[in-house]
PDB file of C-alpha atoms in Angstrom:
ATOM      1  CA  UNK A   1      11.179 -43.536  -4.563  1.00 35.00           C
ATOM      2  CA  UNK A   2      13.126 -42.607  -7.657  1.00 36.00           C
ATOM      3  CA  UNK A   3      11.815 -40.391 -10.444  1.00 41.00           C
ATOM      4  CA  UNK A   4      13.395 -42.634 -13.073  1.00 43.00           C
ATOM      5  CA  UNK A   5      14.997 -46.032 -13.521  1.00 48.00           C
ATOM      6  CA  UNK A   6      18.399 -44.634 -12.608  1.00 50.00           C
ATOM      7  CA  UNK A   7      20.118 -46.579  -9.821  1.00 53.00           C
ATOM      8  CA  UNK A   8      22.257 -43.658  -8.715  1.00 50.00           C
ATOM      9  CA  UNK A   9      21.437 -41.943  -5.430  1.00 57.00           C
ATOM     10  CA  UNK A  10      22.764 -38.704  -6.910  1.00 55.00           C
ATOM     11  CA  UNK A  11      20.505 -38.728  -9.925  1.00 53.00           C
ATOM     12  CA  UNK A  12      19.546 -35.250 -11.074  1.00 57.00           C
ATOM     13  CA  UNK A  13      16.798 -36.291 -13.487  1.00 58.00           C
ATOM     14  CA  UNK A  14      13.653 -34.221 -13.118  1.00 67.00           C
ATOM     15  CA  UNK A  15      10.227 -35.762 -12.833  1.00 64.00           C
ATOM     16  CA  UNK A  16       8.361 -35.467 -16.121  1.00 70.00           C
ATOM     17  CA  UNK A  17       6.234 -32.342 -16.401  1.00 74.00           C
ATOM     18  CA  UNK A  18       2.525 -32.833 -17.101  1.00 74.00           C
ATOM     19  CA  UNK A  19       1.469 -32.225 -20.686  1.00 93.00           C
ATOM     20  CA  UNK A  20      -0.814 -29.204 -21.176  1.00 93.00           C
ATOM     21  CA  UNK A  21      -4.043 -30.337 -22.851  1.00 97.00           C
ATOM     22  CA  UNK A  22      -6.360 -27.392 -22.122  1.00 98.00           C
ATOM     23  CA  UNK A  23      -6.260 -23.740 -21.065  1.00 98.00           C
ATOM     24  CA  UNK A  24      -8.428 -21.987 -18.478  1.00 98.00           C
ATOM     25  CA  UNK A  25      -8.626 -18.190 -18.545  1.00 98.00           C
ATOM     26  CA  UNK A  26      -9.739 -15.722 -15.920  1.00 96.00           C
ATOM     27  CA  UNK A  27     -11.711 -12.805 -17.395  1.00 96.00           C
ATOM     28  CA  UNK A  28     -11.416  -9.467 -15.588  1.00 93.00           C
ATOM     29  CA  UNK A  29      -7.872  -8.131 -15.753  1.00 92.00           C
ATOM     30  CA  UNK A  30      -6.699 -11.120 -17.782  1.00 95.00           C
ATOM     31  CA  UNK A  31      -8.678 -10.950 -21.028  1.00 97.00           C
ATOM     32  CA  UNK A  32     -10.602  -7.691 -20.663  1.00 96.00           C
ATOM     33  CA  UNK A  33      -9.847  -4.345 -19.062  1.00 92.00           C
ATOM     34  CA  UNK A  34     -12.944  -3.918 -16.911  1.00 89.00           C
ATOM     35  CA  UNK A  35     -11.088  -1.687 -14.478  1.00 84.00           C
ATOM     36  CA  UNK A  36     -10.498   1.047 -17.056  1.00 84.00           C
ATOM     37  CA  UNK A  37     -14.054   0.840 -18.440  1.00 83.00           C
ATOM     38  CA  UNK A  38     -15.654   1.041 -15.011  1.00 85.00           C
ATOM     39  CA  UNK A  39     -13.303   3.567 -13.435  1.00 81.00           C
ATOM     40  CA  UNK A  40     -15.256   6.113 -11.444  1.00 90.00           C
ATOM     41  CA  UNK A  41     -18.387   3.976 -10.927  1.00 93.00           C
ATOM     42  CA  UNK A  42     -17.532   3.074  -7.342  1.00 92.00           C
ATOM     43  CA  UNK A  43     -16.546   6.651  -6.506  1.00 92.00           C
ATOM     44  CA  UNK A  44     -19.828   7.927  -7.973  1.00 94.00           C
ATOM     45  CA  UNK A  45     -21.756   5.335  -5.954  1.00 96.00           C
ATOM     46  CA  UNK A  46     -20.044   6.299  -2.702  1.00 96.00           C
ATOM     47  CA  UNK A  47     -20.757   9.992  -3.328  1.00 96.00           C
ATOM     48  CA  UNK A  48     -24.490   9.186  -3.337  1.00 96.00           C
ATOM     49  CA  UNK A  49     -24.088   8.197   0.314  1.00 96.00           C
ATOM     50  CA  UNK A  50     -21.800  11.072   1.252  1.00 96.00           C
ATOM     51  CA  UNK A  51     -18.743   8.812   1.332  1.00 95.00           C
ATOM     52  CA  UNK A  52     -15.337   9.435  -0.217  1.00 93.00           C
ATOM     53  CA  UNK A  53     -13.267   6.801  -1.966  1.00 89.00           C
ATOM     54  CA  UNK A  54     -10.360   5.694   0.227  1.00 87.00           C
ATOM     55  CA  UNK A  55      -7.655   5.101  -2.375  1.00 83.00           C
ATOM     56  CA  UNK A  56      -5.236   3.554   0.112  1.00 83.00           C
ATOM     57  CA  UNK A  57      -7.899   1.081   1.298  1.00 80.00           C
ATOM     58  CA  UNK A  58      -8.843   0.182  -2.273  1.00 78.00           C
ATOM     59  CA  UNK A  59      -5.218  -0.448  -3.258  1.00 73.00           C
ATOM     60  CA  UNK A  60      -4.859  -2.874  -0.350  1.00 71.00           C
ATOM     61  CA  UNK A  61      -8.058  -4.812  -0.966  1.00 70.00           C
ATOM     62  CA  UNK A  62      -7.646  -8.356  -2.132  1.00 60.00           C
ATOM     63  CA  UNK A  63      -8.520  -9.260  -5.667  1.00 60.00           C
ATOM     64  CA  UNK A  64     -10.289 -12.458  -6.521  1.00 60.00           C
ATOM     65  CA  UNK A  65     -13.173 -12.093  -4.065  1.00 71.00           C
ATOM     66  CA  UNK A  66     -16.680 -13.246  -4.873  1.00 73.00           C
ATOM     67  CA  UNK A  67     -19.296 -10.557  -5.449  1.00 81.00           C
ATOM     68  CA  UNK A  68     -20.967 -11.306  -2.102  1.00 86.00           C
ATOM     69  CA  UNK A  69     -17.677 -11.169  -0.183  1.00 85.00           C
ATOM     70  CA  UNK A  70     -16.680  -7.951  -1.918  1.00 87.00           C
ATOM     71  CA  UNK A  71     -20.087  -6.371  -1.195  1.00 93.00           C
ATOM     72  CA  UNK A  72     -19.851  -7.330   2.470  1.00 95.00           C
ATOM     73  CA  UNK A  73     -16.380  -5.798   2.683  1.00 91.00           C
ATOM     74  CA  UNK A  74     -17.503  -2.542   1.029  1.00 93.00           C
ATOM     75  CA  UNK A  75     -20.643  -2.135   3.150  1.00 96.00           C
ATOM     76  CA  UNK A  76     -18.639  -2.704   6.330  1.00 95.00           C
ATOM     77  CA  UNK A  77     -15.549  -0.760   5.305  1.00 92.00           C
ATOM     78  CA  UNK A  78     -17.456   2.356   4.217  1.00 95.00           C
ATOM     79  CA  UNK A  79     -20.162   2.027   6.872  1.00 96.00           C
ATOM     80  CA  UNK A  80     -22.920   2.143   4.250  1.00 97.00           C
ATOM     81  CA  UNK A  81     -26.555   2.055   5.383  1.00 97.00           C
ATOM     82  CA  UNK A  82     -27.190  -0.979   3.171  1.00 97.00           C
ATOM     83  CA  UNK A  83     -27.080  -4.731   3.313  1.00 97.00           C
ATOM     84  CA  UNK A  84     -24.584  -6.386   0.964  1.00 97.00           C
ATOM     85  CA  UNK A  85     -27.530  -7.490  -1.234  1.00 97.00           C
ATOM     86  CA  UNK A  86     -28.865  -3.927  -1.445  1.00 97.00           C
ATOM     87  CA  UNK A  87     -25.398  -2.696  -2.351  1.00 97.00           C
ATOM     88  CA  UNK A  88     -25.223  -5.249  -5.185  1.00 95.00           C
ATOM     89  CA  UNK A  89     -28.717  -4.328  -6.457  1.00 96.00           C
ATOM     90  CA  UNK A  90     -27.787  -0.650  -6.597  1.00 96.00           C
ATOM     91  CA  UNK A  91     -24.270  -0.769  -8.006  1.00 95.00           C
ATOM     92  CA  UNK A  92     -24.478  -3.573 -10.588  1.00 93.00           C
ATOM     93  CA  UNK A  93     -26.671  -1.607 -13.031  1.00 95.00           C
ATOM     94  CA  UNK A  94     -24.088   1.184 -12.894  1.00 94.00           C
ATOM     95  CA  UNK A  95     -21.369  -1.294 -13.846  1.00 92.00           C
ATOM     96  CA  UNK A  96     -23.500  -2.987 -16.517  1.00 91.00           C
ATOM     97  CA  UNK A  97     -23.757   0.296 -18.405  1.00 91.00           C
ATOM     98  CA  UNK A  98     -19.963   0.411 -18.588  1.00 91.00           C
ATOM     99  CA  UNK A  99     -19.310  -3.249 -19.462  1.00 90.00           C
ATOM    100  CA  UNK A 100     -20.275  -2.519 -23.061  1.00 86.00           C
ATOM    101  CA  UNK A 101     -17.133  -0.404 -23.282  1.00 85.00           C
ATOM    102  CA  UNK A 102     -14.687  -3.023 -22.021  1.00 90.00           C
ATOM    103  CA  UNK A 103     -11.840  -3.648 -24.394  1.00 93.00           C
ATOM    104  CA  UNK A 104      -9.883  -6.830 -24.846  1.00 96.00           C
ATOM    105  CA  UNK A 105      -6.409  -6.582 -23.379  1.00 96.00           C
ATOM    106  CA  UNK A 106      -3.538  -6.652 -25.879  1.00 96.00           C
ATOM    107  CA  UNK A 107      -3.077 -10.134 -27.315  1.00 96.00           C
ATOM    108  CA  UNK A 108      -6.283 -11.578 -25.841  1.00 97.00           C
ATOM    109  CA  UNK A 109      -8.138 -12.012 -29.144  1.00 96.00           C
ATOM    110  CA  UNK A 110      -5.083 -13.494 -30.839  1.00 96.00           C
ATOM    111  CA  UNK A 111      -4.438 -15.934 -27.969  1.00 96.00           C
ATOM    112  CA  UNK A 112      -8.050 -17.142 -27.809  1.00 97.00           C
ATOM    113  CA  UNK A 113      -8.118 -17.606 -31.594  1.00 96.00           C
ATOM    114  CA  UNK A 114      -4.748 -19.372 -31.562  1.00 96.00           C
ATOM    115  CA  UNK A 115      -5.794 -22.019 -29.040  1.00 96.00           C
ATOM    116  CA  UNK A 116      -9.239 -22.468 -30.588  1.00 96.00           C
ATOM    117  CA  UNK A 117      -7.896 -22.825 -34.143  1.00 96.00           C
ATOM    118  CA  UNK A 118      -5.440 -25.501 -32.975  1.00 96.00           C
ATOM    119  CA  UNK A 119      -8.151 -27.513 -31.247  1.00 96.00           C
ATOM    120  CA  UNK A 120      -6.974 -26.779 -27.701  1.00 97.00           C
ATOM    121  CA  UNK A 121     -10.016 -26.710 -25.408  1.00 97.00           C
ATOM    122  CA  UNK A 122     -10.319 -23.369 -23.642  1.00 98.00           C
ATOM    123  CA  UNK A 123     -12.476 -22.377 -20.699  1.00 98.00           C
ATOM    124  CA  UNK A 124     -13.391 -19.137 -19.011  1.00 98.00           C
ATOM    125  CA  UNK A 125     -13.534 -19.321 -15.191  1.00 97.00           C
ATOM    126  CA  UNK A 126     -14.352 -16.073 -13.396  1.00 95.00           C
ATOM    127  CA  UNK A 127     -15.414 -14.966  -9.935  1.00 91.00           C
ATOM    128  CA  UNK A 128     -18.114 -12.921 -11.673  1.00 90.00           C
ATOM    129  CA  UNK A 129     -21.609 -14.361 -11.783  1.00 91.00           C
ATOM    130  CA  UNK A 130     -22.339 -16.215 -15.026  1.00 96.00           C
ATOM    131  CA  UNK A 131     -24.884 -13.635 -16.208  1.00 94.00           C
ATOM    132  CA  UNK A 132     -22.293 -10.877 -15.716  1.00 93.00           C
ATOM    133  CA  UNK A 133     -19.687 -12.852 -17.650  1.00 96.00           C
ATOM    134  CA  UNK A 134     -22.126 -13.178 -20.544  1.00 95.00           C
ATOM    135  CA  UNK A 135     -22.788  -9.427 -20.458  1.00 93.00           C
ATOM    136  CA  UNK A 136     -19.070  -8.605 -20.375  1.00 94.00           C
ATOM    137  CA  UNK A 137     -18.139 -10.831 -23.325  1.00 95.00           C
ATOM    138  CA  UNK A 138     -21.280 -10.262 -25.412  1.00 92.00           C
ATOM    139  CA  UNK A 139     -19.669  -7.658 -27.653  1.00 90.00           C
ATOM    140  CA  UNK A 140     -16.369  -9.509 -28.113  1.00 94.00           C
ATOM    141  CA  UNK A 141     -16.915 -11.251 -31.447  1.00 92.00           C
ATOM    142  CA  UNK A 142     -16.443 -15.011 -31.376  1.00 93.00           C
ATOM    143  CA  UNK A 143     -15.547 -15.346 -27.710  1.00 96.00           C
ATOM    144  CA  UNK A 144     -18.681 -17.114 -26.539  1.00 95.00           C
ATOM    145  CA  UNK A 145     -18.394 -19.631 -29.374  1.00 95.00           C
ATOM    146  CA  UNK A 146     -14.686 -20.312 -28.869  1.00 97.00           C
ATOM    147  CA  UNK A 147     -14.861 -21.189 -25.166  1.00 97.00           C
ATOM    148  CA  UNK A 148     -15.930 -24.780 -24.668  1.00 97.00           C
ATOM    149  CA  UNK A 149     -16.768 -23.981 -21.032  1.00 98.00           C
ATOM    150  CA  UNK A 150     -17.782 -20.713 -19.356  1.00 98.00           C
ATOM    151  CA  UNK A 151     -18.166 -20.752 -15.566  1.00 98.00           C
ATOM    152  CA  UNK A 152     -19.039 -18.138 -12.980  1.00 96.00           C
ATOM    153  CA  UNK A 153     -18.625 -18.300  -9.223  1.00 92.00           C
ATOM    154  CA  UNK A 154     -22.360 -18.895  -8.857  1.00 93.00           C
ATOM    155  CA  UNK A 155     -21.965 -22.235 -10.652  1.00 96.00           C
ATOM    156  CA  UNK A 156     -19.567 -23.838  -8.161  1.00 95.00           C
ATOM    157  CA  UNK A 157     -19.482 -24.436  -4.421  1.00 93.00           C
ATOM    158  CA  UNK A 158     -16.858 -21.740  -3.745  1.00 90.00           C
ATOM    159  CA  UNK A 159     -15.328 -18.985  -5.859  1.00 86.00           C
ATOM    160  CA  UNK A 160     -11.658 -18.111  -6.002  1.00 86.00           C
ATOM    161  CA  UNK A 161      -9.279 -18.397  -4.337  1.00 87.00           C
ATOM    162  CA  UNK A 162     -10.772 -21.878  -3.949  1.00 90.00           C
ATOM    163  CA  UNK A 163      -9.776 -24.071  -6.914  1.00 94.00           C
ATOM    164  CA  UNK A 164     -13.407 -25.133  -7.505  1.00 96.00           C
ATOM    165  CA  UNK A 165     -13.838 -23.002 -10.658  1.00 96.00           C
ATOM    166  CA  UNK A 166     -10.690 -24.392 -12.263  1.00 96.00           C
ATOM    167  CA  UNK A 167     -11.409 -27.979 -11.266  1.00 97.00           C
ATOM    168  CA  UNK A 168     -14.981 -27.788 -12.580  1.00 98.00           C
ATOM    169  CA  UNK A 169     -13.819 -26.192 -15.848  1.00 98.00           C
ATOM    170  CA  UNK A 170     -11.295 -29.000 -16.340  1.00 98.00           C
ATOM    171  CA  UNK A 171     -13.942 -31.612 -15.541  1.00 98.00           C
ATOM    172  CA  UNK A 172     -16.406 -30.116 -18.035  1.00 98.00           C
ATOM    173  CA  UNK A 173     -13.688 -30.078 -20.714  1.00 98.00           C
ATOM    174  CA  UNK A 174     -12.968 -33.738 -19.955  1.00 97.00           C
ATOM    175  CA  UNK A 175      -9.363 -33.014 -18.959  1.00 97.00           C
ATOM    176  CA  UNK A 176      -7.585 -33.812 -15.701  1.00 96.00           C
ATOM    177  CA  UNK A 177      -6.870 -30.498 -13.946  1.00 96.00           C
ATOM    178  CA  UNK A 178      -3.161 -31.348 -13.747  1.00 95.00           C
ATOM    179  CA  UNK A 179      -3.088 -31.037 -17.563  1.00 97.00           C
ATOM    180  CA  UNK A 180      -4.565 -27.512 -17.635  1.00 97.00           C
ATOM    181  CA  UNK A 181      -2.720 -24.238 -17.929  1.00 96.00           C
ATOM    182  CA  UNK A 182      -4.476 -21.497 -15.936  1.00 96.00           C
ATOM    183  CA  UNK A 183      -3.994 -17.873 -17.009  1.00 95.00           C
ATOM    184  CA  UNK A 184      -4.982 -15.669 -14.092  1.00 93.00           C
ATOM    185  CA  UNK A 185      -4.092 -12.191 -12.792  1.00 88.00           C
ATOM    186  CA  UNK A 186      -4.768 -12.850  -9.089  1.00 80.00           C
ATOM    187  CA  UNK A 187      -2.756 -14.967  -6.691  1.00 73.00           C
TER     188      UNK A 187
END
């Protein structure tokens, strides 16, 4: 099958690229610097249980995990006397205190405003739970109003790396996913 009407077998014409009609953003590490704001929380938590942060292990951990998967990994990896749910119940309030201090990454406000002002639908699709997303963006003026869709991993069948978040965001914006540009910091 040919990509164009050219009869030549040596045709070099490229297939047309899909037109970008909407943009889907990740949140943590893409639009806001949650890592800097929450630095030390995990180390403080581990100290409560007599554990020491394993920097090498933390550098190797995979980004883009759901909260439940991450909690399971931490409880197992540090041999904590907790269930993953107990870990979440204890550590989330510690993080919530710090989320108020998250800063937008350079260019984030300008980029969001740019797309919004030009009528390009934008969505926020994060592995965070929806209530945590709302807490993280609550003090970023205009963000909640500018995103036509905001989705957390608890609102789809599977979080990242599954494409469910992106596909659902595209669907809710009324755009075929092939016409969406995704801006994400994880593979």
